[in-house]
Short mmCIF file of C-alpha atoms in Angstrom, two decimals:
data_model
loop_
_atom_site.label_atom_id
_atom_site.label_comp_id
_atom_site.label_asym_id
_atom_site.label_seq_id
_atom_site.Cartn_x
_atom_site.Cartn_y
_atom_site.Cartn_z
CA MET A 1 0.00 0.00 0.00
CA GLU A 2 1.63 3.22 -1.16
CA PRO A 3 1.53 6.01 1.43
CA ILE A 4 -0.56 9.11 0.78
CA VAL A 5 1.28 12.33 1.68
CA LEU A 6 -0.66 15.47 2.57
CA PRO A 7 1.40 18.67 3.09
CA ILE A 8 0.31 21.13 5.78
CA THR A 9 1.67 24.69 5.87
CA HIS A 10 1.47 27.02 8.85
CA PRO A 11 2.91 30.45 9.73
CA THR A 12 6.20 29.04 11.04
CA GLY A 13 6.79 26.19 8.60
CA ALA A 14 5.30 23.04 7.14
CA TYR A 15 4.97 19.32 7.79
CA ASP A 16 3.62 16.22 6.09
CA VAL A 17 0.77 14.00 7.15
CA ILE A 18 1.65 10.51 5.89
CA VAL A 19 -1.20 7.99 5.70
CA GLY A 20 0.10 4.47 5.13
CA ALA A 21 1.23 1.22 6.74
CA ASP A 22 4.30 0.08 8.72
CA LEU A 23 5.43 3.65 9.32
CA HIS A 24 6.62 3.50 12.93
CA ARG A 25 9.84 1.60 12.37
CA ASN A 26 11.00 4.44 10.08
CA VAL A 27 10.03 7.32 12.36
CA ARG A 28 13.52 8.91 12.42
CA GLU A 29 13.75 8.98 8.64
CA LEU A 30 10.15 9.99 7.92
CA ALA A 31 10.06 12.71 10.60
CA HIS A 32 13.70 13.83 10.13
CA ILE A 33 14.55 13.32 13.81
CA GLN A 34 18.18 14.05 14.77
CA GLY A 35 18.28 14.09 18.58
CA ALA A 36 16.88 12.01 21.41
CA ILE A 37 13.38 10.55 21.22
CA VAL A 38 10.86 10.78 24.05
CA LEU A 39 8.13 8.26 23.24
CA ILE A 40 4.92 9.09 25.09
CA THR A 41 2.20 6.46 24.95
CA ASP A 42 -0.48 4.95 27.18
CA SER A 43 -1.08 1.67 28.95
CA ASN A 44 -3.29 0.35 26.14
CA VAL A 45 -1.24 1.30 23.08
CA GLY A 46 2.31 0.97 24.38
CA PRO A 47 2.30 -2.83 24.74
CA LEU A 48 1.00 -3.15 21.16
CA TYR A 49 3.20 -0.77 19.19
CA ALA A 50 6.05 0.76 21.22
CA ASP A 51 8.49 -2.00 20.23
CA ALA A 52 8.25 -0.95 16.56
CA PHE A 53 10.22 2.21 17.43
CA GLY A 54 13.23 0.26 18.68
CA GLU A 55 15.28 1.73 21.50
CA VAL A 56 14.24 5.24 22.53
CA ASP A 57 15.91 7.60 24.97
CA CYS A 58 12.90 8.05 27.23
CA LEU A 59 9.73 5.94 27.27
CA ILE A 60 6.79 7.41 29.19
CA THR A 61 3.60 5.41 29.59
CA MET A 62 0.59 7.26 31.01
CA PRO A 63 -2.55 5.50 32.25
CA ALA A 64 -5.13 5.28 29.46
CA GLY A 65 -8.28 7.37 29.62
CA GLU A 66 -9.54 10.95 29.38
CA GLU A 67 -9.54 11.21 33.18
CA ASN A 68 -5.72 11.21 33.04
CA LYS A 69 -5.52 14.16 30.66
CA THR A 70 -4.48 16.49 33.48
CA LEU A 71 -1.75 18.85 34.63
CA ALA A 72 -0.75 16.26 37.23
CA THR A 73 0.04 13.79 34.42
CA VAL A 74 2.02 16.47 32.58
CA ASN A 75 4.03 17.27 35.71
CA LYS A 76 5.06 13.62 36.10
CA MET A 77 6.22 13.58 32.47
CA TYR A 78 8.40 16.65 32.99
CA SER A 79 10.09 14.90 35.91
CA GLN A 80 10.77 11.75 33.89
CA MET A 81 12.22 13.78 31.03
CA VAL A 82 14.53 15.75 33.29
CA ALA A 83 15.71 12.52 34.92
CA ALA A 84 16.46 11.06 31.46
CA GLY A 85 18.53 14.10 30.46
CA ILE A 86 16.17 15.22 27.70
CA ASP A 87 17.38 18.49 26.15
CA ARG A 88 16.08 21.09 23.70
CA LYS A 89 17.29 19.11 20.66
CA SER A 90 15.06 16.16 21.56
CA THR A 91 11.74 15.19 19.97
CA VAL A 92 8.55 14.09 21.69
CA VAL A 93 6.78 11.33 19.74
CA ALA A 94 3.11 10.79 20.66
CA LEU A 95 1.99 7.19 20.14
CA GLY A 96 -1.70 6.76 20.85
CA GLY A 97 -5.11 8.31 20.47
CA GLY A 98 -6.30 11.86 20.96
CA VAL A 99 -5.63 11.97 24.70
CA VAL A 100 -1.99 10.94 24.29
CA GLY A 101 -1.54 13.37 21.40
CA ASP A 102 -3.03 16.29 23.35
CA VAL A 103 -0.96 15.62 26.47
CA ALA A 104 2.29 14.87 24.62
CA GLY A 105 1.85 17.94 22.43
CA PHE A 106 1.35 20.15 25.47
CA VAL A 107 4.46 18.66 27.06
CA ALA A 108 6.45 19.33 23.88
CA ALA A 109 5.13 22.89 23.69
CA SER A 110 6.13 23.72 27.25
CA TYR A 111 9.20 21.61 28.14
CA MET A 112 12.26 23.90 27.99
CA ARG A 113 9.97 26.41 26.20
CA GLY A 114 9.34 23.99 23.37
CA ILE A 115 10.91 20.96 21.68
CA ASP A 116 10.03 19.13 18.47
CA PHE A 117 6.92 17.01 18.34
CA VAL A 118 5.77 14.12 16.10
CA GLN A 119 2.29 12.62 16.07
CA CYS A 120 1.81 8.86 15.55
CA PRO A 121 -1.96 8.53 16.00
CA THR A 122 -3.33 5.03 16.55
CA SER A 123 -7.05 5.81 16.70
CA LEU A 124 -9.27 6.88 13.83
CA LEU A 125 -10.39 9.93 15.76
CA ALA A 126 -6.81 11.07 16.27
CA MET A 127 -5.82 10.39 12.66
CA VAL A 128 -8.52 12.48 11.05
CA ASP A 129 -8.80 15.22 13.64
CA ALA A 130 -6.74 15.54 16.82
CA SER A 131 -3.29 14.92 15.30
CA VAL A 132 -3.61 17.57 12.57
CA GLY A 133 -3.44 21.30 13.15
CA GLY A 134 -1.34 21.77 16.27
CA LYS A 135 -3.95 22.10 19.02
CA THR A 136 -2.80 20.53 22.30
CA GLY A 137 -4.06 20.68 25.84
CA VAL A 138 -5.32 19.15 29.05
CA ASP A 139 -8.58 19.21 30.98
CA LEU A 140 -9.43 20.98 34.21
CA PRO A 141 -12.17 19.83 36.59
CA GLU A 142 -14.20 22.74 35.23
CA GLY A 143 -14.08 21.66 31.59
CA LYS A 144 -12.27 20.05 28.65
CA ASN A 145 -9.13 21.49 27.05
CA LEU A 146 -9.15 24.66 29.13
CA VAL A 147 -5.33 24.67 29.36
CA GLY A 148 -3.29 24.22 26.21
CA ALA A 149 -1.14 25.64 23.44
CA PHE A 150 -0.74 25.58 19.69
CA LYS A 151 2.18 23.28 18.92
CA GLN A 152 2.65 22.22 15.33
CA PRO A 153 4.11 18.75 14.81
CA THR A 154 7.09 18.20 12.56
CA ALA A 155 5.32 15.18 11.05
CA VAL A 156 2.17 13.09 11.44
CA LEU A 157 2.50 9.36 10.72
CA ALA A 158 -0.96 7.81 10.43
CA ASP A 159 -0.42 4.05 10.25
CA VAL A 160 -3.84 2.69 9.32
CA THR A 161 -2.97 -0.89 10.29
CA THR A 162 -3.04 0.18 13.96
CA LEU A 163 -6.79 0.71 13.62
CA LEU A 164 -7.35 -3.03 13.30
CA THR A 165 -6.69 -3.48 17.03
CA LEU A 166 -9.29 -0.91 18.10
CA SER A 167 -12.57 -1.91 19.66
CA LYS A 168 -15.59 -1.47 17.41
CA GLU A 169 -16.75 1.31 19.75
CA GLU A 170 -13.50 3.26 19.43
CA PHE A 171 -13.50 2.89 15.65
CA ALA A 172 -17.09 4.13 15.52
CA SER A 173 -16.11 7.06 17.73
CA GLY A 174 -13.55 8.11 15.13
CA MET A 175 -16.11 7.83 12.35
CA ALA A 176 -18.03 10.69 13.99
CA GLU A 177 -15.17 13.02 13.09
CA VAL A 178 -15.03 11.66 9.52
CA ILE A 179 -18.77 12.35 9.15
CA LYS A 180 -18.29 15.79 10.66
CA HIS A 181 -15.62 16.61 8.07
CA GLY A 182 -17.92 15.54 5.27
CA LEU A 183 -20.67 17.79 6.60
CA LEU A 184 -18.52 20.84 7.01
CA GLY A 185 -16.36 20.70 3.92
CA ASP A 186 -16.76 17.81 1.48
CA PRO A 187 -20.18 16.80 0.10
CA ASP A 188 -18.55 13.98 -1.90
CA LEU A 189 -17.10 12.54 1.30
CA PHE A 190 -20.50 12.71 2.98
CA VAL A 191 -22.16 10.89 0.07
CA ARG A 192 -19.45 8.23 0.31
CA LEU A 193 -20.36 7.79 3.98
CA GLU A 194 -24.07 7.60 3.16
CA ASN A 195 -23.61 4.93 0.51
CA ARG A 196 -22.11 2.11 2.60
CA ASP A 197 -21.61 0.86 6.13
CA TRP A 198 -18.26 1.71 7.68
CA ARG A 199 -17.69 -0.90 10.38
CA LEU A 200 -14.34 -2.05 11.75
CA SER A 201 -15.19 -5.74 11.32
CA ASP A 202 -15.27 -5.33 7.53
CA PHE A 203 -11.60 -4.33 7.47
CA GLN A 204 -10.57 -6.91 10.06
CA ASP A 205 -12.25 -9.68 8.06
CA ASP A 206 -10.99 -8.59 4.64
CA ARG A 207 -7.66 -6.77 4.60
CA SER A 208 -7.95 -6.15 0.87
CA LEU A 209 -10.41 -3.39 1.89
CA ILE A 210 -7.79 -1.49 3.90
CA PRO A 211 -6.87 0.78 0.94
CA ASP A 212 -10.52 1.96 1.03
CA LEU A 213 -10.01 2.93 4.65
CA GLN A 214 -6.72 4.64 3.81
CA SER A 215 -8.35 6.76 1.11
CA LEU A 216 -11.30 7.63 3.38
CA ILE A 217 -8.92 8.81 6.11
CA ALA A 218 -6.89 10.86 3.63
CA GLN A 219 -10.06 12.45 2.22
CA ALA A 220 -11.22 13.39 5.73
CA ILE A 221 -7.82 14.81 6.62
CA GLN A 222 -7.88 16.95 3.47
CA VAL A 223 -10.92 18.79 4.84
CA LYS A 224 -9.03 19.68 8.01
CA GLN A 225 -5.91 20.39 5.96
CA ASP A 226 -7.75 23.09 3.99
CA VAL A 227 -9.24 24.64 7.14
CA VAL A 228 -6.09 24.77 9.27
CA ILE A 229 -3.98 26.17 6.43
CA GLU A 230 -6.51 28.99 6.04
CA ASP A 231 -6.94 29.61 9.77
CA PRO A 232 -4.05 28.14 11.81
CA PHE A 233 -4.96 29.81 15.13
CA GLU A 234 -8.76 29.49 15.12
CA HIS A 235 -9.52 33.14 14.51
CA GLY A 236 -12.32 32.39 12.03
CA ARG A 237 -13.20 29.41 9.86
CA ARG A 238 -11.31 26.88 11.99
CA ALA A 239 -13.95 27.18 14.71
CA THR A 240 -16.35 25.37 12.36
CA LEU A 241 -14.35 22.19 12.99
CA ASN A 242 -16.18 22.14 16.32
CA LEU A 243 -19.47 21.16 14.69
CA GLY A 244 -21.23 19.00 17.28
CA HIS A 245 -18.58 19.61 19.92
CA THR A 246 -20.28 22.20 22.15
CA PHE A 247 -23.18 19.83 22.80
CA GLY A 248 -20.88 16.79 22.70
CA HIS A 249 -18.27 18.00 25.19
CA ALA A 250 -21.01 18.86 27.69
CA ILE A 251 -22.56 15.39 27.38
CA GLU A 252 -19.14 13.72 27.70
CA GLN A 253 -18.33 15.60 30.87
CA ILE A 254 -21.71 15.03 32.51
CA SER A 255 -21.38 11.32 31.82
CA GLY A 256 -18.02 11.20 33.59
CA TYR A 257 -16.57 10.32 30.16
CA GLU A 258 -18.61 7.12 29.95
CA VAL A 259 -19.81 8.67 26.68
CA ARG A 260 -16.87 8.54 24.28
CA HIS A 261 -15.79 11.70 22.50
CA GLY A 262 -17.06 10.56 19.11
CA GLU A 263 -20.36 9.41 20.60
CA GLY A 264 -20.82 12.85 22.15
CA VAL A 265 -19.91 14.51 18.84
CA ALA A 266 -22.45 12.29 17.02
CA MET A 267 -25.20 13.37 19.42
CA GLY A 268 -23.99 16.95 19.10
CA ILE A 269 -24.08 16.88 15.29
CA VAL A 270 -27.71 15.72 15.38
CA ALA A 271 -28.50 18.43 17.94
CA ALA A 272 -26.83 21.11 15.81
CA THR A 273 -28.76 19.94 12.73
CA HIS A 274 -32.06 19.85 14.65
CA LEU A 275 -31.44 23.34 16.05
CA SER A 276 -30.46 24.64 12.61
CA HIS A 277 -33.77 23.48 11.16
CA LYS A 278 -35.64 24.91 14.14
CA LEU A 279 -34.04 28.29 13.39
CA GLY A 280 -34.97 28.05 9.71
CA GLU A 281 -31.38 27.56 8.54
CA CYS A 282 -31.52 24.10 6.93
CA PRO A 283 -34.09 21.86 5.19
CA ALA A 284 -36.10 19.27 7.09
CA ASP A 285 -34.56 16.34 5.20
CA LEU A 286 -31.02 17.07 6.41
CA GLN A 287 -31.47 15.63 9.91
CA PRO A 288 -32.62 12.19 8.63
CA ARG A 289 -29.63 12.10 6.26
CA VAL A 290 -27.24 12.95 9.09
CA GLU A 291 -28.78 10.34 11.36
CA ALA A 292 -28.64 7.66 8.66
CA ALA A 293 -24.92 8.28 8.06
CA LEU A 294 -24.21 8.12 11.80
CA GLN A 295 -26.19 4.91 12.16
CA LYS A 296 -24.23 3.30 9.28
CA ALA A 297 -21.14 3.95 11.40
CA ASN A 298 -22.77 2.45 14.52
CA LEU A 299 -23.07 5.80 16.31
CA PRO A 300 -25.81 7.13 18.62
CA THR A 301 -28.21 9.80 17.42
CA ARG A 302 -30.07 10.55 20.67
CA ILE A 303 -29.05 12.07 24.01
CA PRO A 304 -29.48 9.69 26.98
CA VAL A 305 -32.53 10.62 29.05
CA GLN A 306 -30.63 10.40 32.35
CA TYR A 307 -28.71 13.60 31.60
CA ASP A 308 -30.48 16.74 32.80
CA PRO A 309 -31.03 19.18 29.89
CA GLU A 310 -30.42 22.18 32.17
CA LEU A 311 -27.09 20.72 33.28
CA ILE A 312 -26.07 19.99 29.68
CA TYR A 313 -26.85 23.59 28.77
CA GLU A 314 -24.92 24.88 31.80
CA MET A 315 -21.88 22.83 30.80
CA MET A 316 -22.10 24.16 27.23
CA TRP A 317 -21.39 27.61 28.65
CA ARG A 318 -17.98 26.40 29.80
CA ASP A 319 -17.02 25.80 26.17
CA LYS A 320 -13.97 27.67 24.84
CA LYS A 321 -16.08 29.13 22.01
CA LYS A 322 -18.02 31.26 24.48
CA ALA A 323 -17.33 34.96 23.91
CA GLY A 324 -18.26 36.96 26.99
CA LYS A 325 -21.99 36.46 27.49
CA ILE A 326 -22.52 34.93 24.04
CA LEU A 327 -22.37 31.20 23.39
CA ASN A 328 -21.22 30.55 19.82
CA LEU A 329 -22.70 27.44 18.21
CA ILE A 330 -21.63 25.79 14.97
CA LEU A 331 -24.77 25.26 12.87
CA ILE A 332 -25.41 24.04 9.32
CA HIS A 333 -27.20 25.27 6.20
CA GLU A 334 -26.56 22.15 4.10
CA VAL A 335 -23.87 19.55 3.52
CA GLY A 336 -20.63 21.46 2.98
CA ASP A 337 -21.97 24.74 4.38
CA VAL A 338 -21.68 25.33 8.13
CA PHE A 339 -21.62 28.62 10.03
CA ILE A 340 -21.15 30.17 13.48
CA ARG A 341 -24.18 31.59 15.27
CA GLY A 342 -24.09 33.42 18.58
CA GLY A 343 -26.93 34.47 20.81
CA VAL A 344 -29.31 31.57 20.15
CA ALA A 345 -32.16 31.69 22.66
CA ASP A 346 -31.68 29.33 25.58
CA THR A 347 -35.23 28.09 25.13
CA ALA A 348 -34.42 26.90 21.60
CA VAL A 349 -31.28 25.06 22.71
CA LEU A 350 -33.06 23.42 25.65
CA GLU A 351 -35.98 22.38 23.45
CA THR A 352 -33.56 20.70 21.03
CA ILE A 353 -31.93 18.78 23.88
CA ARG A 354 -35.28 17.68 25.29
CA THR A 355 -36.60 16.67 21.88
CA LEU A 356 -33.58 14.49 21.17
CA GLN A 357 -34.03 12.82 24.55
CA ARG A 358 -37.69 11.99 23.96
CA LYS A 359 -37.09 10.37 20.57
CA HIS A 360 -35.25 7.12 21.20
CA ASN A 361 -33.39 5.04 18.61
#
C-alpha cells in the first residue's frame, strides 16, 4: 500500500501527514529526527506498538483514559524527562489516540519552552482530527481542554494498520469526526459515507479493503488540511471544525466520560442539525440524512434521558467558544456549508436537547 502524503503549511513552517502502513519503524527517517526521542504512549497502546520504534531515549507510559488528561500527568512527564537528560534538541513522539496526542503535544510545547513534536496517532479519531493542526491541551475539573497551546508537529504518521486493534466502539467514535468533516467541507465525502456501512469488522475480516479505509482517512484529513492552512490559530473558519462539539463536550463531561468523544460529537451533530432546522437555517430532510450516516457507522443519534437538559446547557457555557456572554454554536445550512451563530435563545437550545431525549433510537 503506497503512502498518501498530505502537506500542511502554517505560519512558522510546514509538515507532512503521511497515511500508510508500517510507518513507525522508520520514524527517524520519515520525521527527520536528529536528537533524542521521548516516546509518550499509554497503557493500552504501548504494549501493542512501542516495540516498533526500537530503543528510545525516554519511554513514558501514562494511564489510558480521558480522566488522566491532566496537569498532574504532565508534571510527572516533565520529571521523567529531566531525569532522562532530555534536552532542547530532543523530539517528543506521541503514540496513541487523541488523549496521548493532546498531552504529549502540550508537554512538547512547554518543556524547555518547546521541543520538536511528532504525532503517531493510533485511533481513527486522532488520525482524522486531533493529530492535525497543532492544538494541544489538558482538561481541568471545570471543563475540557481549558489549558493548552498551539504546537505544530514536525510530522504526522498515520499508520492505518493500527486501527485493526481498536474496539468497534473506538472505531465508531472516530467515524463521527469523519462524518463531521464531510458535513462541514466535502459533500462527496459525505455521500461516500451515506452509501455504505463503515464498520471495523469489515476491514478486520478482509484486509484487501484497507486501501478503502486509507483513502477515506486521507479524504477526511484533506478537509481539516484546507481549514487549518486557512486559519491556523482558530480566529475564524477553523472554529467550524467544532461542529457538534459544544453539545458533545457537555454530554461527555456530565457522563463522567462514559460517553466517548465521538459518541458525544455524534449526538452533538444531530443536535446542531435539529437546532439549525428549528431556526430556519436548513431543510427538514437534512437531519434524517445525518442520522442515517451516523447509524451506518454504529453511532448514537439521541441524548441519553438520564442527563439533565439544564445541566447539559450549563456545561455548554464552559465551552472555549463562548465569547463573553454569548455562546457561539456551529450550525449548518446544508452539507458542505456550516456557520457560526451566537446568541441563540436558551429556550431553543433546551428544546432541542429535550426533543432528542424523547425520541429514542
